[in-house]
Structures are given as structure tokens and as C-alpha cells.
Amino acid sequence: MDAIEFVRKWAAATGKERSTSQEHFIDICRLIDEPTPNEADPTGDRYAFEKGAKGKDTDGFADVWMHQRFAWEYKGKHKDLDVAYGQVLQKYREQLGNPPLLVVSDIERYEVHTNWTNTESWVYRFRNADLATDEPVEVVTITGQPVRDPPELSARQLLKALFEDANALRPGKTRDEITREAAGYFEHIAMALRSLHTPDMEIAHFITRLVFCMFASDIGLLPRGTFSEVVSANNPDNLRKNRPGDTSDPAPAFRRHLSVLFDKMRTGGEMHVWQVPYFNGSLFDDASVPEGLTANDIRIIEMLDNLNWANVEPSIFGTLFERILDKQNQRAALGAHYTLRADIELIVEPVLMDPLRQGWNEVKAKVDEIEQPRSGRRQSEAVRTERIKGLLRDFHKRLYGIRVLDPACGSGNFLYVALAALKALEKEVVVLAQWHNIAIKPRVHPRQLHGIELNEYAHQLASIVIWIGYLQWKNENDRKSLRADSPILEDLKQIEHKDAIIDDTKPDRPREPMWPEVEVIVGNPPFLGGKRLRTELGDAYVERMFAVYDGRVARESDLVCYWFEKARAEIEAGRTARAGLLATQAIRGGVNRKTLERIKQTGDIFYAQADRRWILDGAAVRVSMVGFDNGSEVNRKLNTDTDDEVTHALLRALPVAEINANLTGSVADATLARRLKENVGLSFMGDTKVGPFDLHPQEARRMLEAQNPHGRPNSDVVRPWVNGLDITRRPRRMWIIDFPPGMSELDAAKYEAPFEFIKKHVKPFRVNAKTGDALGGAWWLHHRPRPDMRAALAGLERFLVTVSVAKHRLFAWQPRNVLPDHSLLAFARTDDYAFGVLQSRVHQVWALLQGTHLESRPRYTPTSCFETFPFPHGTQKQHWAISIAAKDLNDLRERYLNPDGMIGAKELAKLTLTNLYNARPTWLVDAHRTLDTAVFAAYGWGEAPDELPDAAIVERLLALNLAREAV
């Protein structure tokens, strides 16, 4: 019986509870391919209809019962299910062994109540019609409140779990927990084999086979006697129970058995009394089993086999094994973090599925019109059926003809999610066809997926992840076809093992590689900052990459930009229609943004998640997601929300008229802003020392008091030094040894104490540092001393600084003799007017828009934030008002940071600018309001500072920028 037949039959049923309940339950068993009570247990000892539930105060029968699984109580249609639940809870539960799940149904509706001790009670609710869909069932608490992060199970999956894996419905048993549990077990096996010098690829291949065998056993592809029962029988603990005194090592026999099983899975055939299907697909291309497998490993494999692998999330599976084999994170909490399927859907759904869903909605509307024409004239049933058949088959052909590429596919997570989405939509087509008595055979297949991956193991794993996802769908929706294919697995040759951005087959003539021609590109290319390219990839590779993409990708760009440019070129050439890729948030600013600007020159951005939380190598990072095409997509959606609590933000991506290259949706495209002559030569990144040149106050004091042979004071080369912590927290009063740029080693040595200090502490560091070659051997000088900054600040009594990456955009004064670190940006301005404008809301809005982000913290970039910013050209009186308000603000802050009178060290440590702006006391808000009012007046804006939206501020500033003289 299929779902449509089931729904139709029981929609028409009007019989009483007693005359229909058993037939209804038998149909459920047929629907999900489970034996009925009489088929599975003729004695009724463990599974039965009308199970007696007699006790001291009760005497009755549960309609259906399965030992350690469920008690099921029926009521007639439209009866009160609360009454039914009360009955099974109060009368039958204890007498039936307190089963973990209590089910009530009125033939049409179902409620599954969890019944584990010491856990929250959940209720899973669904109806008959839900059995024909893949939509997750409703999960609420016993009080009716929605459960946060519930298991996402369809109605069919839920019914399956009732019979086969009750623990899948246990409150709190999340995929995260299961993954951590599995990862811990696998880590033991991997580490033990690695300690015996087993090659990583051999370990990886073996672990992948284990998982597939457990998965295949749990969905019924492998007879349990071929794997699960043998694992259990060879567990040394079980052996001792069955054969007391037997101390023989079961590992050799177990390895032989696995080798025989792997060989049979390679070819198919009989193994003892069981028939093993023909799998192969390169996963079982040989029958090898690692020699180092031990008795303890068998124990661990049985614990793994006891987990529920039938519903394992393939995207978790891929990430889990990447982490297990990551030598750099051997002791990490494997599986503690992984990329959620819902996160991947954030890019797959709008880029791949939105056009398909739009087309499907149009088809359904046409089918409705055929069935119920607005004219009122219905055609004959045969004509209607033929027209509907044509519509559905044409759309289905489009669906199974679409091809998807992930050009950095890793272990196949994005491709699997794409396949799952296509199969879900295909099922809607098949179900609608069934309603109209039209036969459509599912044809969406892994062959539609293309991938490119350079890592050898990830390349192999991608195919298995995709196949597990595909077989899961068959298990849940079309079990009859599980063994229909021979072999069951195929080599997915369209998952290519190669470099995606350089064809290096002729190293002396590198070229751009060919990507397959597809409809959609999605993926998560590698994140690597432009400054780390040579360190991580090597000079030779980077030079070839620069040569291939010369003039298309700026050489300072992050590695991910090369995938964006390659995808853009594929769209421009007509070889693909749409692309959706991930990048770090740095894609929105600086030189990286030129890649997005180039995309908009030949097409457009139609979708973006500007700031999303993502998991990379087990750690949370911030990313941007970008969907783009040739400009034909007219619907654009943008999400700039940074709320970490929103896991799946598709509903929060709101329609916008335009998405700018910095992934904003304001009417004004601030990326058009130009560098202004009036601002050039005033802002600088601070000094980069590279090495332990810094000194604590006591060390600095000793040096300043020391004498030198040439009579010059050490104050020439020992000066106060600040970095970002000194601005956002308390000043540390640090000093630094700073020989002026260009000073020779001979002259530096005459400053005896400072030179000997760095000779001891800095020279060994610099000689061994990877950056040593770039320093030209001048180890006594700072790596990047910023001579332009030094020249601009020379002679100034004070200057402004701001921390490059910080939660709050704060500006502060520093005295002339201080050397700012590279974590600070220095401004060659001494006037309160400049401080006031930069600290105002107007500049805050502009800087936040024009800068980039590091994780969730804004990054200030001098070229895009300061050099493009148009200061107000107001009257002298207006400038004076800004200066007064700015000085008042600074004085108030200084008195807060340095209060009069005695104060304890702990209390003083809490007095920081960050804490001040986190708290925002009324006096601080008032001071900023006064400053903002003065700045607005200087711009000639009549609104109050809190009345003008950010978008309007950007529009006005952009107009001023474009009206002024550019560099």
C-alpha cells in the first residue's frame, strides 16, 4: 500500500473504533513495510493486538502493544484524543511494562507521547495526509508549547521509529549528541590504527566501509547476520558469556569475516545462508581490513552499530570524518560542531530551488485551472488527465534534467543537500500525479550532481555521502526500489579529483581548468586570506594562479575570490545560469569587494546573507553568502541580520530593490564612493614590529637611565607603545624599542642596552620566522615601520587613533611620542573638530557600511572608511560647536576612566571604554546627542539625529562624496 491509497481509503472510512482499528493498524504496517503483530509474533508475547493490561485496580486491553516500544490506543473518528491518552496513561501504562511511547489515534489524527523517565514529555502530532509528504511533524511539549530544535521527522519516519528506533524520538536526543557519541568511538579506532602506522587513507577507507555497512544493515540492504550479528557474536564480552573460559582473540576471525563480507559486497552473492547484494561503486573495490584491528575495537564497533544509522544525516557524516582524519586537530572534541543542513539550505534553496518552486507553483495553478476552469466548462476526464499528464511530465523532465556543480565539494555536503531538495520536490510531483491516476517514476538521481575536489579522501567520501542520502530517500519513500539497481552503488565519475582554479597539467603553461556545463553552481570554497597565500600554497603555485587570473582578480584578494570569479565567467559564457557561494565577510570590503563589483558589471547579485554564523573546522566563524546570475533574476532578497539565535534565516531575507557590492540593500550604492583628495595622507595603519621588541615599564626605565658610548640617550629609540588593548581596556603603560627606519646595525649597536636586549630576544625569533626573508635581514628594525605615518605625525602634539577591529567604533587621543601598533589606525589630526565628526553617528554609519567584519566585529579600513568620508563644510561657528561638544565628550570619558580619589585595583580595571559603551549611561547618551546635533547642523541637515534613518545618511554622504574632487 502506498501513501495515496492509504489516505484515500481512510478518508472515506466511517466505521466504529472496534470495527476499523485493527485493519487501520495493519494498513500502517503495510505502508511502512513492517510486519503485523500476528506475522511478527504469533504468540503475542512481545507484540500483539488487544494486549491484556490487568492490574489491581484496572482490567482492560490495549489496542496494540509492542514490548519496550509502544502502547497504542484507538478512538473513533473525531473523538477526544486527550481522553484516549488519559486512559492509556492511567490504566494501561504500568501494566504494559511502562513503554517509552504512548500512541493515541482516531483513525485520522495521531499523537505520540514520549514516556521516558527523567526527561521532558514531548508530543508528536500528525494526520493521515501528512503521510504523503516529507514535511516534519509538529512537536510540542506536554503543555502545548513548540519544542525548540525538535527532531525533523516526517510522519513516515516517525512511524518507522516507533517500530525500529524508539530512541530517535527521545527528548533531548539530538543529532548533535549522536554525532559526538559516534565521533568519540571512531576516534578510538582511528587513533589505535594510526599508532600502528596504518596509512590515513587506509583508515579512512575502512571507517567509511564500517559506516556504510551499519547504514545498510539498519535499512535492510544487508542481512543483519552478515554484519551486525557477527559484530555482536565476536565481541569478547559476549564470547565469555557464551563460552566461559575461552580467552582466544576474536579479532583474527572477525577480520576474516569482514574481508569475506567486503568481497561479497564487491561482487554480490551468497555468504553462508544470506544473499549479499552487489554494491561496489569503488567503496568495496578490494576486501582489505586493517591488520591492527583488535578485540577492543570490536567492542567499540558494536557500540557504534547500536546507534541509529538509518537516519544519519549525511552532511554530518561528511564533516565528522573530515574531523576524524584531521591531524591538526587530533585531540579536538570531534563532532562537537558541524555544518547544519539548515545552514547549507540557506544558499541551496534560493539559488537552486526557488526557480524550480516558482515553476512548480505555476504548474499546480494550471492543474487547478484544468480541474476547476474559471469559465465553468470542464473538459472530459480523459482530456483533463492527458493535459495534466503533459504538464507534470514536462516539469518532471526539467527536474531530473537539472545539473548541479559544487566546485569545492569537500565531502559532498552541499551536493547531498541539493539532491535531498530535488528529491523532495520530485515527490510532490509524483504524489500529485498519483492523485490524478498518472504514473510518474522517480528519476532524480545522483548522476545529476557534479563536483570538483583536490583532497583525495574528501573526493572519495563525497560519493558515499551522496549515495547514503539517495538510499535514505528510497528507504523512506520507495523501499521496493532499494535493491532495484545493480550495482547498488555507482562510481560517480562526475565528481572530479582535480584543482578547481588552475589546470597544472603543464606547469610551464598553467591555464584555467574546464568546469562542467551545469545549470547551477553552489558551494563553500576554501577560506584563505590574501596575506597567507604564499605561506600556505607556496610561491610557485601562487605565481601560476596570479598569471592565470591576471587582470581579473586582484593579487591581494582572498583565495575564495578565485572561485567567485571563475563562477562569474561561467555565467558570462552561458555555461551556467546561477551561482551561490560562501565567503568570509571580507568579501564585502577592501580589495575583495572588487570581485563582487565585477560580478555586478556582467550580471547581478540576487541573494545575500551578509553576516551569518558558520562552522569551519569545528569553530564558529562569520560568513557572507552570495547568489548571483546574469542579471535575469528580478526578485532580490537580502538578510543583514547578525542574530546568532536565528539558525535558519530564510524567512528573514527580505525583498530589496538592489543588492550592492558590499552586500547592503540601501538605495544609495556606497561602493561608488571615491577617495577624496581632502582626506588623503591623513590615515595610516600603525607599526608592525614582528618580534618581542616591547618592554614592560620597569625594563624601559632601566634602559632610559643607562648611558651609551656615543653620548646619545636611549630615549631616541625607546618610546611609549600602545595597541588595541590599551584603548578598549586600561592603558598598560608599555614601551618599545624602535630603531628608526633605515638605521644601520652599526649605528643601532651604539644604543647598547636596547640593542643587546633585542639581539638576545628578537634576533633568534626573526631568523627562524617564516617572514624572515621578506625583512631583508634587518632583524633590528620593525617589519613594517610605516615611514609615511611617522612623517605625517612628526611635530604634532597629539593624534587620533581607533582600533581596527572592535565592537564599538571609538576614537581616542594619543600624545606625540607614542608609537601606535598595527592593530590601531592613526590619524594625523590634532583638532577637536575632527575628533567630533569621526566620533559622531554620521561617521559611525558610514564606517560600518564601508568597512568589513572579522567574525561579528566591524573592521575599519582607512581607504574605504576614512578617505571616502566627506567631512561637513559648515560655517566657522558650526565647526566651533562641534569642537566644544567633542571636547566635552572627551573630558567626560577621561574623568570616567581616571576618577579622582582612591579606588581599588579591581574596580579600576572595570573602568574601560568598552564597558562604558556597553552600559551607555545617560550622561554618555546626552553627550553624544549634543555632538550629533552639532554635526547634523554643520551638514545643513534639519532633522534631529535620531530622526534620520541610516539609509538616508548614506544617500546624503554619497551625494557629497561624488560632488567633491576625487583622487
Tab-separated table of N, CA and C in Angstrom, residues 798-891:
chain	number	residue	atom	x	y	z
A	798	ARG	N	49.605	65.846	19.393
A	798	ARG	CA	48.783	64.677	19.657
A	798	ARG	C	48.215	64.189	18.337
A	799	PHE	N	47.642	62.993	18.351
A	799	PHE	CA	46.996	62.456	17.155
A	799	PHE	C	45.886	61.499	17.591
A	800	LEU	N	44.966	61.195	16.662
A	800	LEU	CA	43.837	60.309	16.943
A	800	LEU	C	44.166	58.870	16.581
A	801	VAL	N	43.588	57.941	17.319
A	801	VAL	CA	43.676	56.529	16.959
A	801	VAL	C	42.299	55.891	17.112
A	802	THR	N	42.104	54.796	16.391
A	802	THR	CA	40.940	53.927	16.596
A	802	THR	C	41.394	52.499	16.418
A	803	VAL	N	40.767	51.566	17.100
A	803	VAL	CA	41.123	50.152	16.983
A	803	VAL	C	40.567	49.612	15.673
A	804	SER	N	41.401	48.932	14.915
A	804	SER	CA	40.987	48.453	13.596
A	804	SER	C	39.756	47.563	13.674
A	805	VAL	N	39.767	46.565	14.570
A	805	VAL	CA	38.648	45.625	14.707
A	805	VAL	C	38.113	45.727	16.127
A	806	ALA	N	36.894	46.198	16.279
A	806	ALA	CA	36.337	46.394	17.622
A	806	ALA	C	34.823	46.420	17.564
A	807	LYS	N	34.210	46.078	18.687
A	807	LYS	CA	32.753	46.082	18.792
A	807	LYS	C	32.204	47.496	18.646
A	808	HIS	N	32.862	48.463	19.326
A	808	HIS	CA	32.429	49.862	19.284
A	808	HIS	C	33.454	50.669	18.499
A	809	ARG	N	32.987	51.574	17.638
A	809	ARG	CA	33.906	52.433	16.884
A	809	ARG	C	34.249	53.645	17.727
A	810	LEU	N	35.387	53.583	18.442
A	810	LEU	CA	35.813	54.602	19.386
A	810	LEU	C	37.099	55.266	18.903
A	811	PHE	N	37.170	56.572	19.058
A	811	PHE	CA	38.367	57.337	18.724
A	811	PHE	C	38.940	57.920	20.013
A	812	ALA	N	40.272	57.969	20.090
A	812	ALA	CA	40.921	58.451	21.311
A	812	ALA	C	42.208	59.186	20.956
A	813	TRP	N	42.605	60.104	21.840
A	813	TRP	CA	43.837	60.881	21.636
A	813	TRP	C	45.051	60.129	22.181
A	814	GLN	N	46.193	60.323	21.502
A	814	GLN	CA	47.471	59.817	21.973
A	814	GLN	C	48.507	60.936	21.866
A	815	PRO	N	49.452	61.011	22.832
A	815	PRO	CA	50.483	62.054	22.752
A	815	PRO	C	51.511	61.767	21.666
A	816	ARG	N	52.281	62.785	21.289
A	816	ARG	CA	53.144	62.763	20.118
A	816	ARG	C	54.197	61.666	20.160
A	817	ASN	N	54.729	61.303	21.355
A	817	ASN	CA	55.849	60.370	21.406
A	817	ASN	C	55.427	58.907	21.407
A	818	VAL	N	54.137	58.637	21.340
A	818	VAL	CA	53.637	57.256	21.380
A	818	VAL	C	53.712	56.627	19.989
A	819	LEU	N	54.147	55.347	19.949
A	819	LEU	CA	54.146	54.581	18.694
A	819	LEU	C	52.909	53.677	18.667
A	820	PRO	N	51.996	53.870	17.696
A	820	PRO	CA	50.803	53.006	17.624
A	820	PRO	C	51.116	51.682	16.918
A	821	ASP	N	50.580	50.615	17.451
A	821	ASP	CA	50.740	49.277	16.883
A	821	ASP	C	49.853	49.105	15.643
A	822	HIS	N	50.106	48.030	14.874
A	822	HIS	CA	49.341	47.799	13.641
A	822	HIS	C	47.872	47.490	13.903
A	823	SER	N	47.511	47.159	15.154
A	823	SER	CA	46.094	46.932	15.454
A	823	SER	C	45.329	48.246	15.568
A	824	LEU	N	46.050	49.359	15.496
A	824	LEU	CA	45.441	50.684	15.561
A	824	LEU	C	45.572	51.393	14.221
A	825	LEU	N	44.650	52.295	13.964
A	825	LEU	CA	44.746	53.205	12.827
A	825	LEU	C	45.001	54.594	13.393
A	826	ALA	N	45.980	55.281	12.837
A	826	ALA	CA	46.362	56.602	13.328
A	826	ALA	C	45.919	57.672	12.338
A	827	PHE	N	45.500	58.824	12.872
A	827	PHE	CA	45.011	59.929	12.051
A	827	PHE	C	45.820	61.185	12.390
A	828	ALA	N	46.372	61.789	11.375
A	828	ALA	CA	47.207	62.980	11.576
A	828	ALA	C	46.326	64.220	11.709
A	829	ARG	N	45.511	64.230	12.732
A	829	ARG	CA	44.660	65.374	13.059
A	829	ARG	C	44.817	65.676	14.543
A	830	THR	N	44.868	66.975	14.875
A	830	THR	CA	45.030	67.379	16.267
A	830	THR	C	43.826	68.136	16.808
A	831	ASP	N	42.834	68.411	15.945
A	831	ASP	CA	41.721	69.293	16.294
A	831	ASP	C	40.534	68.530	16.870
A	832	ASP	N	39.868	69.168	17.834
A	832	ASP	CA	38.661	68.578	18.427
A	832	ASP	C	37.558	68.424	17.394
A	833	TYR	N	37.543	69.290	16.387
A	833	TYR	CA	36.525	69.206	15.338
A	833	TYR	C	36.603	67.848	14.645
A	834	ALA	N	37.820	67.428	14.242
A	834	ALA	CA	37.978	66.138	13.565
A	834	ALA	C	37.546	64.995	14.473
A	835	PHE	N	37.957	65.060	15.756
A	835	PHE	CA	37.541	64.031	16.708
A	835	PHE	C	36.018	63.961	16.791
A	836	GLY	N	35.372	65.096	16.854
A	836	GLY	CA	33.917	65.131	16.987
A	836	GLY	C	33.207	64.544	15.793
A	837	VAL	N	33.638	64.890	14.583
A	837	VAL	CA	32.977	64.365	13.381
A	837	VAL	C	33.176	62.853	13.283
A	838	LEU	N	34.414	62.389	13.539
A	838	LEU	CA	34.692	60.955	13.436
A	838	LEU	C	33.952	60.154	14.505
A	839	GLN	N	33.737	60.745	15.677
A	839	GLN	CA	33.051	60.025	16.750
A	839	GLN	C	31.534	60.156	16.654
A	840	SER	N	31.035	60.906	15.683
A	840	SER	CA	29.594	61.141	15.551
A	840	SER	C	28.882	59.952	14.916
A	841	ARG	N	27.568	59.967	15.026
A	841	ARG	CA	26.745	58.917	14.407
A	841	ARG	C	26.919	58.910	12.899
A	842	VAL	N	27.098	60.069	12.291
A	842	VAL	CA	27.217	60.150	10.834
A	842	VAL	C	28.389	59.302	10.348
A	843	HIS	N	29.545	59.475	10.982
A	843	HIS	CA	30.707	58.693	10.558
A	843	HIS	C	30.573	57.228	10.966
A	844	GLN	N	29.919	56.974	12.086
A	844	GLN	CA	29.714	55.590	12.519
A	844	GLN	C	28.938	54.808	11.451
A	845	VAL	N	27.864	55.407	10.941
A	845	VAL	CA	27.040	54.751	9.924
A	845	VAL	C	27.861	54.489	8.668
A	846	TRP	N	28.606	55.487	8.236
A	846	TRP	CA	29.416	55.354	7.014
A	846	TRP	C	30.508	54.293	7.193
A	847	ALA	N	31.197	54.304	8.326
A	847	ALA	CA	32.287	53.366	8.569
A	847	ALA	C	31.785	51.930	8.657
A	848	LEU	N	30.634	51.749	9.292
A	848	LEU	CA	30.084	50.404	9.419
A	848	LEU	C	29.709	49.850	8.049
A	849	LEU	N	29.217	50.714	7.187
A	849	LEU	CA	28.812	50.299	5.852
A	849	LEU	C	30.021	50.043	4.953
A	850	GLN	N	31.021	50.900	5.030
A	850	GLN	CA	32.154	50.834	4.120
A	850	GLN	C	33.244	49.879	4.574
A	851	GLY	N	33.253	49.503	5.848
A	851	GLY	CA	34.276	48.607	6.341
A	851	GLY	C	33.908	47.152	6.114
A	852	THR	N	34.701	46.260	6.663
A	852	THR	CA	34.429	44.828	6.601
A	852	THR	C	34.181	44.334	8.017
A	853	HIS	N	34.178	43.005	8.194
A	853	HIS	CA	33.958	42.419	9.515
A	853	HIS	C	34.958	41.301	9.757
A	854	LEU	N	35.359	41.152	10.998
A	854	LEU	CA	36.090	39.980	11.452
A	854	LEU	C	35.194	39.292	12.467
A	855	GLU	N	34.685	38.101	12.062
A	855	GLU	CA	33.632	37.446	12.844
A	855	GLU	C	32.471	38.439	12.965
A	856	SER	N	32.048	38.794	14.175
A	856	SER	CA	30.916	39.720	14.308
A	856	SER	C	31.358	41.150	14.571
A	857	ARG	N	32.672	41.403	14.570
A	857	ARG	CA	33.185	42.729	14.922
A	857	ARG	C	33.518	43.532	13.667
A	858	PRO	N	33.081	44.786	13.606
A	858	PRO	CA	33.382	45.616	12.436
A	858	PRO	C	34.880	45.919	12.334
A	859	ARG	N	35.357	45.971	11.098
A	859	ARG	CA	36.745	46.322	10.827
A	859	ARG	C	36.774	47.664	10.093
A	860	TYR	N	37.586	48.588	10.585
A	860	TYR	CA	37.724	49.919	9.992
A	860	TYR	C	38.897	49.888	9.023
A	861	THR	N	38.643	50.275	7.777
A	861	THR	CA	39.700	50.310	6.764
A	861	THR	C	39.907	51.759	6.325
A	862	PRO	N	41.129	52.286	6.416
A	862	PRO	CA	41.356	53.709	6.118
A	862	PRO	C	40.913	54.130	4.725
A	863	THR	N	41.182	53.301	3.716
A	863	THR	CA	40.865	53.711	2.346
A	863	THR	C	39.369	53.833	2.111
A	864	SER	N	38.585	52.854	2.577
A	864	SER	CA	37.148	52.872	2.290
A	864	SER	C	36.335	53.614	3.340
A	865	CYS	N	36.783	53.626	4.606
A	865	CYS	CA	36.007	54.268	5.674
A	865	CYS	C	36.347	55.752	5.839
A	866	PHE	N	37.654	56.079	5.807
A	866	PHE	CA	38.066	57.465	6.077
A	866	PHE	C	38.266	58.268	4.795
A	867	GLU	N	39.007	57.739	3.844
A	867	GLU	CA	39.373	58.534	2.668
A	867	GLU	C	38.170	58.835	1.779
A	868	THR	N	37.090	58.094	1.911
A	868	THR	CA	35.875	58.365	1.131
A	868	THR	C	34.878	59.229	1.897
A	869	PHE	N	35.156	59.486	3.173
A	869	PHE	CA	34.171	60.148	4.029
A	869	PHE	C	34.204	61.669	3.825
A	870	PRO	N	33.072	62.288	3.444
A	870	PRO	CA	33.014	63.736	3.243
A	870	PRO	C	32.731	64.476	4.553
A	871	PHE	N	33.720	65.166	5.082
A	871	PHE	CA	33.503	65.988	6.276
A	871	PHE	C	32.551	67.135	5.940
A	872	PRO	N	31.816	67.642	6.916
A	872	PRO	CA	30.901	68.759	6.631
A	872	PRO	C	31.688	70.039	6.348
A	873	HIS	N	31.258	70.805	5.364
A	873	HIS	CA	31.847	72.104	5.063
A	873	HIS	C	30.920	73.190	5.614
A	874	GLY	N	30.808	73.241	6.929
A	874	GLY	CA	29.911	74.202	7.558
A	874	GLY	C	30.591	75.531	7.834
A	875	THR	N	29.928	76.353	8.610
A	875	THR	CA	30.470	77.666	8.969
A	875	THR	C	31.472	77.511	10.105
A	876	GLN	N	32.246	78.571	10.356
A	876	GLN	CA	33.197	78.544	11.457
A	876	GLN	C	32.486	78.336	12.782
A	877	LYS	N	31.310	78.955	12.908
A	877	LYS	CA	30.537	78.805	14.133
A	877	LYS	C	30.100	77.349	14.327
A	878	GLN	N	29.682	76.708	13.230
A	878	GLN	CA	29.250	75.314	13.324
A	878	GLN	C	30.433	74.396	13.670
A	879	HIS	N	31.589	74.687	13.088
A	879	HIS	CA	32.784	73.909	13.422
A	879	HIS	C	33.131	74.068	14.900
A	880	TRP	N	33.015	75.293	15.396
A	880	TRP	CA	33.314	75.564	16.790
A	880	TRP	C	32.357	74.800	17.708
A	881	ALA	N	31.090	74.708	17.330
A	881	ALA	CA	30.104	73.966	18.131
A	881	ALA	C	30.469	72.479	18.203
A	882	ILE	N	30.935	71.938	17.069
A	882	ILE	CA	31.371	70.537	17.074
A	882	ILE	C	32.575	70.369	17.989
A	883	SER	N	33.516	71.301	17.923
A	883	SER	CA	34.728	71.203	18.742
A	883	SER	C	34.396	71.235	20.228
A	884	ILE	N	33.505	72.133	20.624
A	884	ILE	CA	33.124	72.227	22.036
A	884	ILE	C	32.463	70.935	22.507
A	885	ALA	N	31.513	70.418	21.708
A	885	ALA	CA	30.806	69.189	22.085
A	885	ALA	C	31.775	68.007	22.141
A	886	ALA	N	32.742	67.980	21.205
A	886	ALA	CA	33.713	66.891	21.185
A	886	ALA	C	34.616	66.944	22.409
A	887	LYS	N	35.093	68.156	22.762
A	887	LYS	CA	35.955	68.281	23.935
A	887	LYS	C	35.205	67.899	25.203
A	888	ASP	N	33.952	68.296	25.319
A	888	ASP	CA	33.155	67.921	26.482
A	888	ASP	C	33.015	66.402	26.584
A	889	LEU	N	32.750	65.741	25.459
A	889	LEU	CA	32.625	64.278	25.454
A	889	LEU	C	33.931	63.633	25.904
A	890	ASN	N	35.038	64.101	25.348
A	890	ASN	CA	36.325	63.517	25.712
A	890	ASN	C	36.646	63.744	27.188
A	891	ASP	N	36.371	64.945	27.705
A	891	ASP	CA	36.638	65.229	29.114
A	891	ASP	C	35.810	64.332	30.024
